Coordinates of C-alpha atoms in Angstrom, one line a residue:
Chain A
M1 CA -16.6 -14.9 -26.5
S2 CA -13.3 -15.9 -25.6
P3 CA -10.3 -13.7 -24.5
A4 CA -7.8 -12.5 -26.6
Q5 CA -5.2 -15.5 -27.3
T6 CA -2.1 -13.5 -28.1
S7 CA -1.0 -10.1 -27.3
T8 CA -2.1 -8.4 -30.0
L9 CA -4.9 -5.8 -29.3
T10 CA -5.4 -3.8 -32.4
P11 CA -5.3 0.3 -32.0
E12 CA -9.2 0.3 -32.8
Q13 CA -9.9 -1.9 -29.7
V14 CA -7.5 0.2 -27.6
R15 CA -9.6 3.1 -28.8
K16 CA -12.8 1.6 -27.8
I17 CA -11.5 0.7 -24.3
A18 CA -10.0 4.2 -23.6
H19 CA -13.5 5.7 -24.7
L20 CA -15.1 3.3 -22.5
A21 CA -12.8 4.4 -19.5
R22 CA -13.5 8.1 -21.0
L23 CA -9.5 8.5 -21.0
G24 CA -8.1 10.8 -23.7
I25 CA -5.6 9.0 -25.9
S26 CA -3.8 10.6 -28.9
D27 CA -3.8 8.4 -32.0
D28 CA 0.0 8.3 -31.9
Q29 CA -0.1 6.3 -28.3
L30 CA -2.6 3.8 -29.3
G31 CA 0.3 1.2 -30.8
E32 CA 2.0 1.8 -27.5
Y33 CA -0.8 1.1 -25.2
A34 CA -1.5 -1.8 -27.5
Q35 CA 1.5 -3.4 -27.0
R36 CA 1.9 -2.9 -23.2
L37 CA -1.6 -3.9 -22.8
G38 CA -1.5 -7.0 -24.9
G39 CA 1.7 -7.9 -22.6
V40 CA -0.5 -8.0 -19.6
L41 CA -3.3 -10.1 -21.6
D42 CA -0.6 -12.5 -22.1
L43 CA 0.3 -12.5 -18.6
V44 CA -3.2 -13.2 -17.3
A45 CA -3.9 -15.6 -19.9
K46 CA -2.6 -18.2 -17.5
L47 CA -6.1 -18.0 -15.7
Q48 CA -7.8 -20.0 -18.2
D49 CA -6.2 -23.2 -17.4
A50 CA -6.4 -22.7 -13.7
P51 CA -8.2 -25.9 -12.0
V52 CA -11.0 -23.8 -10.5
G53 CA -13.7 -26.5 -10.9
D54 CA -16.9 -25.6 -9.5
L55 CA -15.4 -23.1 -6.7
A56 CA -17.4 -20.1 -6.4
P57 CA -16.0 -16.9 -7.1
M58 CA -14.5 -14.8 -3.9
A59 CA -15.3 -11.1 -3.9
H60 CA -14.4 -10.6 -0.2
P61 CA -11.3 -12.3 1.7
L62 CA -13.2 -13.1 4.5
D63 CA -16.4 -13.5 2.5
A64 CA -18.3 -11.2 4.7
T65 CA -21.4 -9.6 3.8
Q66 CA -21.9 -5.8 3.7
R67 CA -22.8 -4.6 7.0
L68 CA -26.0 -2.9 7.5
R69 CA -26.6 0.5 9.5
A70 CA -29.7 2.2 11.0
D71 CA -31.4 4.2 8.2
A72 CA -30.7 7.5 10.1
V73 CA -29.2 11.0 8.9
T74 CA -25.6 11.0 10.2
E75 CA -23.9 13.4 7.9
T76 CA -24.1 17.0 8.4
N77 CA -24.2 19.6 5.4
Q78 CA -21.0 20.3 4.5
R79 CA -21.4 21.4 0.8
K80 CA -19.3 24.7 1.2
A81 CA -15.9 22.5 2.4
L82 CA -16.8 19.8 -0.5
Q83 CA -17.2 22.2 -3.4
N84 CA -13.9 24.2 -2.1
V85 CA -12.4 21.7 -3.9
A86 CA -14.2 21.7 -7.1
P87 CA -12.7 23.3 -10.0
E88 CA -15.5 25.4 -11.1
T89 CA -19.0 25.8 -8.8
E90 CA -21.6 28.7 -8.9
D91 CA -24.5 29.1 -6.4
G92 CA -23.8 25.5 -4.6
L93 CA -23.6 23.9 -8.2
Y94 CA -21.1 22.1 -10.1
L95 CA -20.4 23.6 -13.4
V96 CA -19.9 21.7 -16.2
P97 CA -20.1 22.5 -20.3
K98 CA -23.6 22.9 -21.7
V99 CA -25.2 19.4 -21.7
I100 CA -28.3 20.2 -23.5
E101 CA -28.7 22.8 -26.1
Chain B
M1 CA 17.5 11.2 18.9
H2 CA 17.1 9.6 15.4
K3 CA 19.0 6.4 16.3
Q4 CA 16.2 5.1 18.4
T5 CA 13.2 3.4 18.0
L6 CA 9.7 4.6 18.8
A7 CA 9.6 2.6 21.9
E8 CA 12.9 4.3 23.2
L9 CA 11.9 7.6 22.2
S10 CA 8.6 7.0 23.8
R11 CA 10.3 6.2 27.4
A12 CA 12.6 9.2 26.9
L13 CA 9.4 11.4 26.4
S14 CA 7.6 9.9 29.5
S15 CA 11.0 10.3 31.9
G16 CA 11.2 13.6 30.5
A17 CA 14.7 13.5 28.8
I18 CA 13.4 14.9 25.8
S19 CA 10.2 16.9 24.8
S20 CA 8.1 16.5 21.7
V21 CA 9.4 19.9 20.3
A22 CA 13.1 19.2 20.4
L23 CA 12.4 15.7 18.8
T24 CA 9.9 17.6 16.1
E25 CA 12.7 20.0 15.4
H26 CA 15.3 17.7 15.2
F27 CA 13.3 15.4 12.4
L28 CA 12.3 18.3 10.5
A29 CA 16.1 19.4 10.5
R30 CA 16.8 15.8 9.1
I31 CA 14.1 16.2 6.6
Q32 CA 15.5 19.8 5.5
K33 CA 19.2 18.5 5.2
Y34 CA 18.5 15.1 3.7
D35 CA 15.3 14.5 1.6
P36 CA 16.7 16.5 -1.4
L37 CA 18.8 13.4 -1.4
L38 CA 15.7 11.0 -1.3
N39 CA 12.8 12.8 -2.2
S40 CA 10.6 10.5 0.4
L41 CA 8.4 13.5 0.8
I42 CA 6.0 15.1 -1.2
T43 CA 4.5 17.6 1.4
T44 CA 6.4 18.5 4.5
T45 CA 3.9 20.1 7.1
A46 CA 6.5 21.6 9.4
E47 CA 4.3 24.5 11.1
Q48 CA 1.6 22.1 12.0
A49 CA 4.0 19.5 13.3
L50 CA 5.6 22.2 15.7
S51 CA 1.8 22.9 16.8
Q52 CA 1.0 19.5 17.5
A53 CA 4.4 18.8 19.3
K54 CA 3.5 21.8 22.1
M55 CA 0.1 20.4 22.5
A56 CA 1.7 16.8 23.0
D57 CA 4.1 18.4 25.6
E58 CA 1.3 20.1 27.4
R59 CA -1.1 17.1 27.1
R60 CA 2.0 15.1 28.7
K61 CA 2.2 17.6 31.6
Q62 CA -1.4 16.8 32.4
G63 CA -0.6 13.1 32.5
K64 CA -2.9 12.1 29.6
A65 CA -0.1 10.9 27.4
T66 CA 0.2 7.7 25.6
A67 CA 3.3 5.7 24.0
L68 CA 2.4 7.2 21.1
T69 CA 2.0 10.9 22.4
G70 CA 4.6 13.5 21.0
I71 CA 6.0 10.9 18.3
P72 CA 6.6 12.1 15.0
I73 CA 5.1 10.5 12.0
V74 CA 4.8 10.6 8.5
H75 CA 1.9 9.2 6.4
K76 CA 1.6 7.7 2.7
D77 CA 0.1 10.5 1.0
L78 CA -3.0 8.6 0.2
F79 CA -4.1 9.2 3.5
C80 CA -6.6 12.1 3.7
T81 CA -5.5 14.8 6.0
Q82 CA -7.8 17.8 6.3
G83 CA -6.3 21.0 5.2
V84 CA -3.2 19.3 3.7
R85 CA -2.4 18.4 0.0
T86 CA -3.2 14.6 -0.4
S87 CA -2.0 13.9 -3.7
C88 CA -2.0 10.1 -4.0
A89 CA 1.5 11.0 -6.0
S90 CA -0.8 12.3 -9.0
K91 CA -1.0 15.3 -11.3
M92 CA -4.9 14.4 -10.8
L93 CA -4.9 15.3 -7.1
D94 CA -1.8 18.0 -7.1
N95 CA -4.5 20.5 -6.3
F96 CA -6.5 18.9 -3.6
I97 CA -6.5 19.9 -0.1
S98 CA -8.4 17.4 1.5
P99 CA -11.5 18.5 3.6
Y100 CA -12.0 15.4 5.5
E101 CA -9.7 13.7 7.7
S102 CA -8.9 9.8 7.2
T103 CA -10.1 7.6 10.4
V104 CA -6.1 6.2 10.5
T105 CA -4.6 9.9 10.7
Q106 CA -7.1 10.8 13.1
K107 CA -6.5 8.3 15.3
L108 CA -3.0 8.6 15.3
A109 CA -3.6 12.7 15.9
D110 CA -6.0 11.9 18.6
A111 CA -3.1 9.8 20.3
G112 CA -1.1 12.7 20.2
M113 CA 1.4 11.8 17.1
V114 CA 3.0 14.7 15.4
M115 CA 2.6 14.8 11.4
L116 CA 5.9 15.8 9.7
G117 CA 4.4 15.2 6.4
K118 CA 3.2 13.0 3.7
T119 CA 5.2 10.7 2.0
N120 CA 5.9 10.1 -1.8
M121 CA 4.5 6.9 -3.8
D122 CA 3.8 5.3 -6.9
E123 CA 1.0 7.4 -8.3
F124 CA -2.3 5.9 -7.0
A125 CA -0.3 3.1 -5.5
M126 CA 0.2 1.6 -8.8
G127 CA 3.8 0.1 -9.2
S128 CA 6.6 -1.3 -7.1
T129 CA 9.2 1.2 -7.5
S130 CA 7.9 4.4 -6.4
E131 CA 8.9 5.8 -9.7
T132 CA 5.8 6.5 -11.1
S133 CA 5.0 9.4 -9.0
F134 CA 4.3 13.0 -10.5
Y135 CA 6.8 14.3 -8.0
G136 CA 9.7 12.3 -9.3
P137 CA 11.0 9.1 -7.9
T138 CA 12.0 8.1 -4.4
K139 CA 15.7 7.2 -4.2
N140 CA 16.8 3.9 -1.6
P141 CA 18.9 5.4 1.3
W142 CA 21.1 2.3 0.7
D143 CA 22.1 3.1 -2.8
L144 CA 20.7 6.0 -4.6
E145 CA 21.1 4.5 -7.8
H146 CA 18.3 2.0 -6.6
V147 CA 14.8 2.4 -6.1
P148 CA 13.1 2.2 -2.6
G149 CA 10.3 -0.4 -3.6
G150 CA 7.0 0.6 -3.8
S151 CA 4.2 1.7 -3.7
S152 CA 5.0 3.0 -0.1
G153 CA 8.5 3.7 -1.1
G154 CA 8.6 7.1 0.3
S155 CA 7.5 5.9 3.8
A156 CA 10.0 3.1 3.9
A157 CA 13.0 5.6 2.4
A158 CA 12.2 8.0 5.1
V159 CA 12.1 5.5 8.1
A160 CA 15.1 3.9 6.6
A161 CA 17.2 7.5 6.6
R162 CA 15.6 8.1 9.8
L163 CA 13.9 11.3 8.8
A164 CA 10.9 9.9 10.7
P165 CA 10.9 7.5 13.5
I166 CA 8.0 5.7 11.9
A167 CA 5.4 5.8 9.2
T168 CA 1.9 4.5 7.8
G169 CA 1.7 2.8 4.4
S170 CA -0.7 1.0 2.5
D171 CA -0.4 -2.6 1.0
T172 CA -2.8 -3.9 -2.0
G173 CA 0.0 -6.4 -3.4
G174 CA 2.8 -6.1 -1.3
S175 CA 3.3 -2.2 -1.2
I176 CA 4.2 -1.9 2.4
R177 CA 6.5 -5.2 2.5
Q178 CA 8.1 -4.9 -0.6
P179 CA 9.7 -1.4 0.2
A180 CA 10.2 -2.5 4.0
S181 CA 12.4 -5.2 2.6
L182 CA 14.3 -3.4 0.1
C183 CA 14.7 -0.3 2.2
G184 CA 15.5 -2.7 5.4
I185 CA 13.0 -1.9 8.0
T186 CA 10.1 -3.8 9.4
G187 CA 6.3 -3.5 7.5
L188 CA 3.2 -5.0 8.5
K189 CA 0.1 -5.7 6.5
P190 CA -2.6 -6.3 8.8
T191 CA -5.2 -8.7 7.9
Y192 CA -8.0 -7.1 5.6
G193 CA -10.4 -5.4 7.8
R194 CA -8.3 -4.7 10.7
I195 CA -7.6 -1.0 10.1
S196 CA -10.3 1.2 8.4
R197 CA -9.9 2.3 4.8
F198 CA -12.0 5.3 5.4
G199 CA -10.3 8.4 3.7
M200 CA -7.7 6.3 2.5
I201 CA -7.8 6.9 -1.3
A202 CA -9.0 3.7 -2.7
F203 CA -7.2 1.7 -5.3
A204 CA -8.5 -1.8 -5.0
S205 CA -11.1 -2.0 -2.5
S206 CA -11.1 -5.7 -1.6
L207 CA -7.3 -5.8 -1.4
D208 CA -6.0 -2.6 0.2
Q209 CA -5.3 -2.4 3.5
G210 CA -3.1 0.3 5.6
G211 CA -0.6 -0.9 8.0
P212 CA 2.6 0.6 10.2
M213 CA 6.3 0.9 8.6
A214 CA 8.9 1.1 11.4
Q215 CA 12.1 0.3 12.6
T216 CA 11.5 -2.7 14.6
A217 CA 8.5 -5.2 15.3
E218 CA 8.3 -3.6 18.8
D219 CA 7.7 -0.4 17.2
A220 CA 5.1 -1.7 14.8
A221 CA 3.1 -3.3 17.7
L222 CA 2.7 0.2 19.3
L223 CA 1.7 1.9 15.9
L224 CA -1.0 -0.8 15.1
E225 CA -2.7 -0.4 18.4
G226 CA -3.2 2.9 17.3
M227 CA -4.3 2.5 13.8
A228 CA -6.6 -0.8 14.2
G229 CA -10.1 -1.0 15.1
F230 CA -13.6 -1.1 14.0
D231 CA -14.6 2.0 12.0
P232 CA -18.6 2.4 11.5
K233 CA -17.6 4.5 8.3
D234 CA -15.6 1.7 6.7
S235 CA -18.6 -0.8 6.2
T236 CA -15.7 -3.8 5.6
S237 CA -13.8 -2.8 8.9
A238 CA -13.6 -5.9 11.3
D239 CA -15.8 -5.7 14.3
L240 CA -13.2 -7.2 16.6
P241 CA -11.5 -6.0 19.7
V242 CA -8.0 -4.8 19.1
P243 CA -5.6 -6.9 21.1
R244 CA -2.5 -5.4 22.9
Y245 CA 0.2 -6.4 20.5
S246 CA 2.8 -4.7 22.5
D247 CA 1.8 -7.4 25.5
T248 CA 2.5 -10.4 24.0
L249 CA 6.0 -9.7 22.2
N250 CA 7.8 -11.5 24.5
H251 CA 6.2 -14.7 24.5
D252 CA 8.5 -17.9 23.5
L253 CA 8.6 -19.5 20.4
K254 CA 9.0 -22.9 22.0
G255 CA 6.4 -25.3 19.8
L256 CA 5.8 -23.0 17.1
R257 CA 5.5 -24.7 13.7
I258 CA 7.1 -22.9 10.6
G259 CA 5.9 -23.8 7.0
L260 CA 8.5 -23.1 4.2
P261 CA 6.3 -23.0 1.0
R262 CA 8.3 -24.9 -1.4
E263 CA 7.1 -22.5 -4.3
F264 CA 8.9 -19.5 -2.6
F265 CA 12.4 -21.2 -2.7
A266 CA 11.9 -22.0 -6.6
E267 CA 13.2 -20.9 -9.7
G268 CA 13.5 -17.1 -9.9
L269 CA 14.8 -16.6 -6.2
D270 CA 18.1 -15.2 -6.0
A271 CA 20.5 -17.4 -4.4
G272 CA 22.0 -15.0 -1.8
V273 CA 18.5 -14.3 -0.7
A274 CA 17.6 -17.9 -0.4
S275 CA 20.8 -18.3 2.1
L276 CA 19.7 -15.2 4.1
I277 CA 16.6 -16.8 4.5
Q278 CA 17.6 -20.2 5.3
A279 CA 19.8 -18.4 8.0
A280 CA 17.2 -16.6 9.5
V281 CA 15.0 -19.6 9.8
K282 CA 17.8 -21.2 11.4
E283 CA 17.7 -18.7 14.3
L284 CA 14.0 -19.2 14.6
E285 CA 14.6 -22.9 15.0
K286 CA 17.2 -22.1 17.8
L287 CA 14.1 -20.1 19.5
G288 CA 12.2 -23.3 19.8
A289 CA 10.5 -23.4 16.3
S290 CA 10.0 -26.4 14.1
V291 CA 10.3 -26.3 10.6
K292 CA 8.4 -28.0 7.6
E293 CA 8.0 -27.9 3.9
V294 CA 4.4 -27.0 2.9
T295 CA 3.0 -26.2 -0.4
L296 CA 0.9 -23.4 -2.1
P297 CA 0.2 -25.0 -5.4
S298 CA -1.4 -21.7 -7.1
T299 CA 1.5 -19.5 -6.1
S300 CA 2.0 -19.1 -9.9
L301 CA -1.7 -18.1 -10.4
A302 CA -1.5 -14.9 -8.0
V303 CA 0.2 -12.2 -10.2
P304 CA -2.5 -13.1 -13.2
A305 CA -5.1 -13.1 -11.0
Y306 CA -4.3 -9.7 -9.3
Y307 CA -3.7 -8.2 -12.6
V308 CA -7.1 -8.9 -13.4
I309 CA -8.8 -8.0 -10.0
A310 CA -6.8 -4.9 -8.8
P311 CA -7.1 -3.2 -12.5
A312 CA -10.9 -3.9 -12.4
E313 CA -11.5 -2.6 -9.2
A314 CA -9.1 0.5 -9.9
S315 CA -11.1 1.1 -12.8
S316 CA -14.2 1.2 -11.0
N317 CA -12.6 3.3 -8.1
L318 CA -10.7 5.8 -10.0
S319 CA -13.9 6.6 -12.5
R320 CA -14.7 9.5 -9.5
F321 CA -11.6 11.4 -11.0
D322 CA -14.0 13.2 -13.7
G323 CA -13.1 16.7 -13.6
V324 CA -16.0 18.1 -12.2
R325 CA -15.8 17.3 -8.1
F326 CA -12.4 17.8 -7.3
G327 CA -8.9 17.2 -8.7
Y328 CA -7.5 18.3 -12.2
R329 CA -9.7 19.7 -14.8
C330 CA -8.4 20.1 -18.5
A331 CA -8.7 23.8 -20.0
Q332 CA -11.3 25.0 -22.0
P333 CA -13.4 21.5 -22.3
K334 CA -15.7 21.7 -25.7
D335 CA -18.5 19.4 -24.2
L336 CA -18.6 17.2 -21.3
E337 CA -17.1 14.2 -22.8
D338 CA -14.1 16.3 -23.8
L339 CA -13.9 17.4 -20.3
Y340 CA -13.9 13.7 -19.0
K341 CA -11.5 12.4 -21.5
R342 CA -9.1 15.2 -21.5
S343 CA -8.9 15.9 -17.7
R344 CA -8.2 12.0 -17.1
G345 CA -6.1 11.8 -20.2
E346 CA -3.9 14.8 -18.9
G347 CA -4.7 14.0 -15.2
F348 CA -3.4 10.5 -15.0
G349 CA 0.1 9.2 -15.7
A350 CA 0.7 6.2 -18.1
E351 CA 0.9 3.5 -15.7
V352 CA -2.5 4.4 -13.9
K353 CA -4.3 4.9 -17.6
R354 CA -2.9 1.2 -18.3
R355 CA -4.6 0.0 -15.4
I356 CA -7.6 1.6 -16.0
M357 CA -7.6 0.3 -19.3
I358 CA -7.0 -3.4 -18.6
G359 CA -9.9 -3.1 -15.7
T360 CA -12.2 -1.6 -18.2
Y361 CA -11.4 -4.5 -20.7
A362 CA -11.8 -7.1 -18.1
L363 CA -15.2 -5.9 -17.0
S364 CA -16.5 -5.2 -20.4
A365 CA -19.3 -6.9 -21.9
G366 CA -18.1 -10.5 -23.3
Y367 CA -15.0 -10.5 -21.4
Y368 CA -16.1 -10.4 -17.9
D369 CA -16.9 -14.4 -17.3
A370 CA -13.2 -15.0 -18.9
Y371 CA -11.6 -12.6 -17.4
Y372 CA -12.8 -11.2 -13.9
L373 CA -15.0 -14.1 -12.6
Q374 CA -12.3 -16.6 -13.3
A375 CA -9.9 -14.4 -11.4
Q376 CA -12.3 -14.4 -8.4
K377 CA -12.4 -18.2 -8.8
V378 CA -8.7 -18.4 -8.6
R379 CA -8.8 -15.8 -5.8
R380 CA -10.6 -18.6 -3.8
L381 CA -8.2 -21.3 -4.7
I382 CA -5.3 -19.2 -3.5
R383 CA -7.1 -18.7 -0.1
Q384 CA -7.7 -22.2 0.2
D385 CA -3.8 -23.1 -0.4
Y386 CA -3.0 -20.7 2.6
D387 CA -6.2 -22.4 4.4
N388 CA -4.9 -25.9 3.9
A389 CA -1.1 -24.8 4.9
F390 CA -2.5 -23.4 8.1
H391 CA -3.7 -26.9 9.0
E392 CA -0.1 -28.0 9.3
V393 CA 1.8 -24.7 10.4
D394 CA 1.2 -21.8 12.6
V395 CA 3.1 -19.5 10.1
L396 CA 4.5 -19.4 6.7
I397 CA 8.2 -18.1 6.2
G398 CA 10.0 -17.0 3.1
P399 CA 11.6 -14.1 1.1
T400 CA 9.9 -11.0 0.8
T401 CA 11.0 -10.3 -2.6
P402 CA 13.2 -12.5 -5.2
S403 CA 16.1 -10.2 -5.2
T404 CA 17.4 -6.9 -3.7
G405 CA 15.2 -4.9 -6.6
F406 CA 15.7 -2.6 -9.2
R407 CA 18.0 0.1 -10.4
L408 CA 16.7 3.4 -11.1
G409 CA 14.9 3.4 -14.7
E410 CA 15.0 -0.5 -15.0
S411 CA 11.4 -1.3 -14.4
A412 CA 10.3 1.0 -16.8
R413 CA 12.1 -1.1 -19.4
D414 CA 10.5 -4.2 -18.2
P415 CA 7.3 -3.5 -16.6
L416 CA 5.9 -7.1 -16.7
A417 CA 9.3 -8.3 -15.2
M418 CA 8.3 -5.8 -11.9
Y419 CA 4.8 -7.5 -11.9
L420 CA 6.2 -10.9 -11.6
S421 CA 8.6 -9.6 -8.5
D422 CA 5.4 -9.4 -6.6
I423 CA 4.9 -13.2 -6.6
Y424 CA 5.5 -13.6 -3.0
T425 CA 3.5 -10.8 -1.7
I426 CA 0.6 -10.7 -3.6
G427 CA -1.2 -14.0 -2.7
V428 CA -1.5 -12.5 1.1
N429 CA -3.7 -9.9 -0.2
L430 CA -5.9 -12.0 -2.4
A431 CA -6.8 -14.2 0.6
G432 CA -6.8 -11.4 2.9
L433 CA -4.0 -12.5 5.2
P434 CA -1.6 -10.6 7.7
A435 CA 1.9 -10.8 6.9
M436 CA 5.1 -8.8 7.8
S437 CA 8.7 -7.8 6.3
L438 CA 11.7 -7.9 8.5
P439 CA 15.6 -7.1 7.9
A440 CA 17.2 -10.5 7.5
G441 CA 20.4 -8.9 6.1
F442 CA 22.4 -7.6 3.3
I443 CA 23.4 -8.5 -0.4
N444 CA 26.0 -5.7 -1.9
G445 CA 25.2 -3.4 1.0
L446 CA 21.4 -4.0 -0.1
P447 CA 18.9 -5.1 2.3
V448 CA 17.0 -8.2 2.1
G449 CA 13.7 -8.8 3.9
L450 CA 12.1 -12.0 5.5
Q451 CA 8.6 -12.5 5.1
L452 CA 6.2 -14.0 7.8
I453 CA 2.8 -14.8 6.7
G454 CA -0.2 -15.9 9.3
P455 CA -3.8 -16.9 9.1
H456 CA -6.5 -14.2 9.7
F457 CA -6.2 -11.7 12.4
S458 CA -2.9 -13.2 13.9
E459 CA -1.0 -10.0 14.2
A460 CA 0.1 -10.8 17.6
K461 CA 1.7 -13.9 16.7
L462 CA 3.7 -12.1 13.6
L463 CA 4.6 -9.3 15.8
N464 CA 5.8 -11.6 18.4
I465 CA 8.0 -13.8 16.0
G466 CA 9.0 -10.8 14.8
H467 CA 10.3 -9.3 18.0
Q468 CA 11.8 -12.4 18.9
Y469 CA 13.8 -12.7 16.0
Q470 CA 14.9 -9.1 16.5
T471 CA 16.2 -9.7 20.0
V472 CA 18.7 -12.3 18.5
T473 CA 19.5 -10.3 15.3
D474 CA 20.6 -6.7 14.8
W475 CA 19.8 -6.2 11.4
H476 CA 16.9 -3.8 12.0
R477 CA 19.7 -1.8 13.9
Q478 CA 21.6 -1.1 10.7
Q479 CA 21.3 2.6 9.3
P480 CA 22.7 3.8 5.9
A481 CA 25.9 5.4 6.4
Q482 CA 24.9 8.3 4.5
F483 CA 22.2 9.3 6.8
A484 CA 23.7 8.4 10.1

């Protein structure tokens, strides 16, 4: 599939992107987001004509690979400290709305 | 006391002329008096600062002080500080009291530095004006109608107004150098990996790098010595020794080869900025440097590549904010999806949501090759430009920004113009290079910054050039009259 040729994203496309990103966007904002995001897509459209030839994609500025560490336990249990900042916990568990009926 | 650099304050502390407690009280009083005008700080940690200052004075008595011991500092509010709110200037983290400490702030605290507070910024560091903060915009101390730049605008404004002698910042596309330029201070973005990113809230992990925001290159060198180094907690941190940057500041510049990238002096550059940069280059020639024109042909591709790569990484990094483990949670979620969507929809500001959506789109099925993979190839093209230039010259010099920046409110009307104004800074992040902005003059009372860009791990050379430039100029000594 080729990227968008013009600045237009449809409100339906914005709704889909927002869903993928799990962002609540109200219907009356879809138009504004469509326009703003379209502007950015126009800006980045220039990449399509870049003379990249057979250059390899560059994921790390120094082309470094991930360093490995010894497979050893290094962390202490900080459950309480980490759960202190959670919105809702009980018995050391994070609470969310019921998922399974 | 606030008219002195970190290096001067450090000497005054070690001679016993001042104490850290007196110094800390002085800066806390300045924050109280002046910050309501600037909004450069989100959180002030007065009590903690005074207790750290007492400890620093005690440590000095025991003969265990370093150059940084007892010096007050402010940290950009994306460095996690244990027990202190770390908000990233977002409603999402307004209630987040960090349960752990970032490596950078830990190292500086261990060196005996005194944290005065946490500075304002663009929300999640996404912006170039510090206007997208949940806590309201920061103002430029040189003109309260102008933005201080961003995203490290609070740190830049605080140092420029001398509400703190020095600050930390972070730079993903120019977020140290651009506000340093607009506020008339010295800011260094180190080589990717030079400073640990552990505990620095991630925006775009392959681009983010912390760094010093200071009055002078000498001060930046001293702080960098305290910030830099290998960290086993950051798998991308460089396992290389940290040079004594402050030892090589006085090397002479004879034989230094300076390159002026043709594309940095082309259309779009303000004529006044151009002539100040030319004047700065003349100063460096007088110090023994030679100058030639070089070319970075892919310059115009840097902003487009960045606006695919940075949002793509951000969309992944910011997925951790889910309303479950920390941060904002919406009221009365009806199910799990509603919890995610409303917590994120209500907790993030508009610019953050736009960037998450751009990144999500660029990574989505069917578009990945055309956007993300292509941008990663362009990224290599950009790095090759710099590699080629560094075969001919030792350092590149140009403006940090095309103009003296925006008036408050201006960028919201034309966000793409704001994106494009980062044209001279963004390529450096894509290539992972170190770069520095130095004060180089004023236009209508607003500061202009000179940018130095060097090869990977050439921070010592950049700081040396910056220091030599500052021995023959006094732009870095100017202070905004209103905050004298």
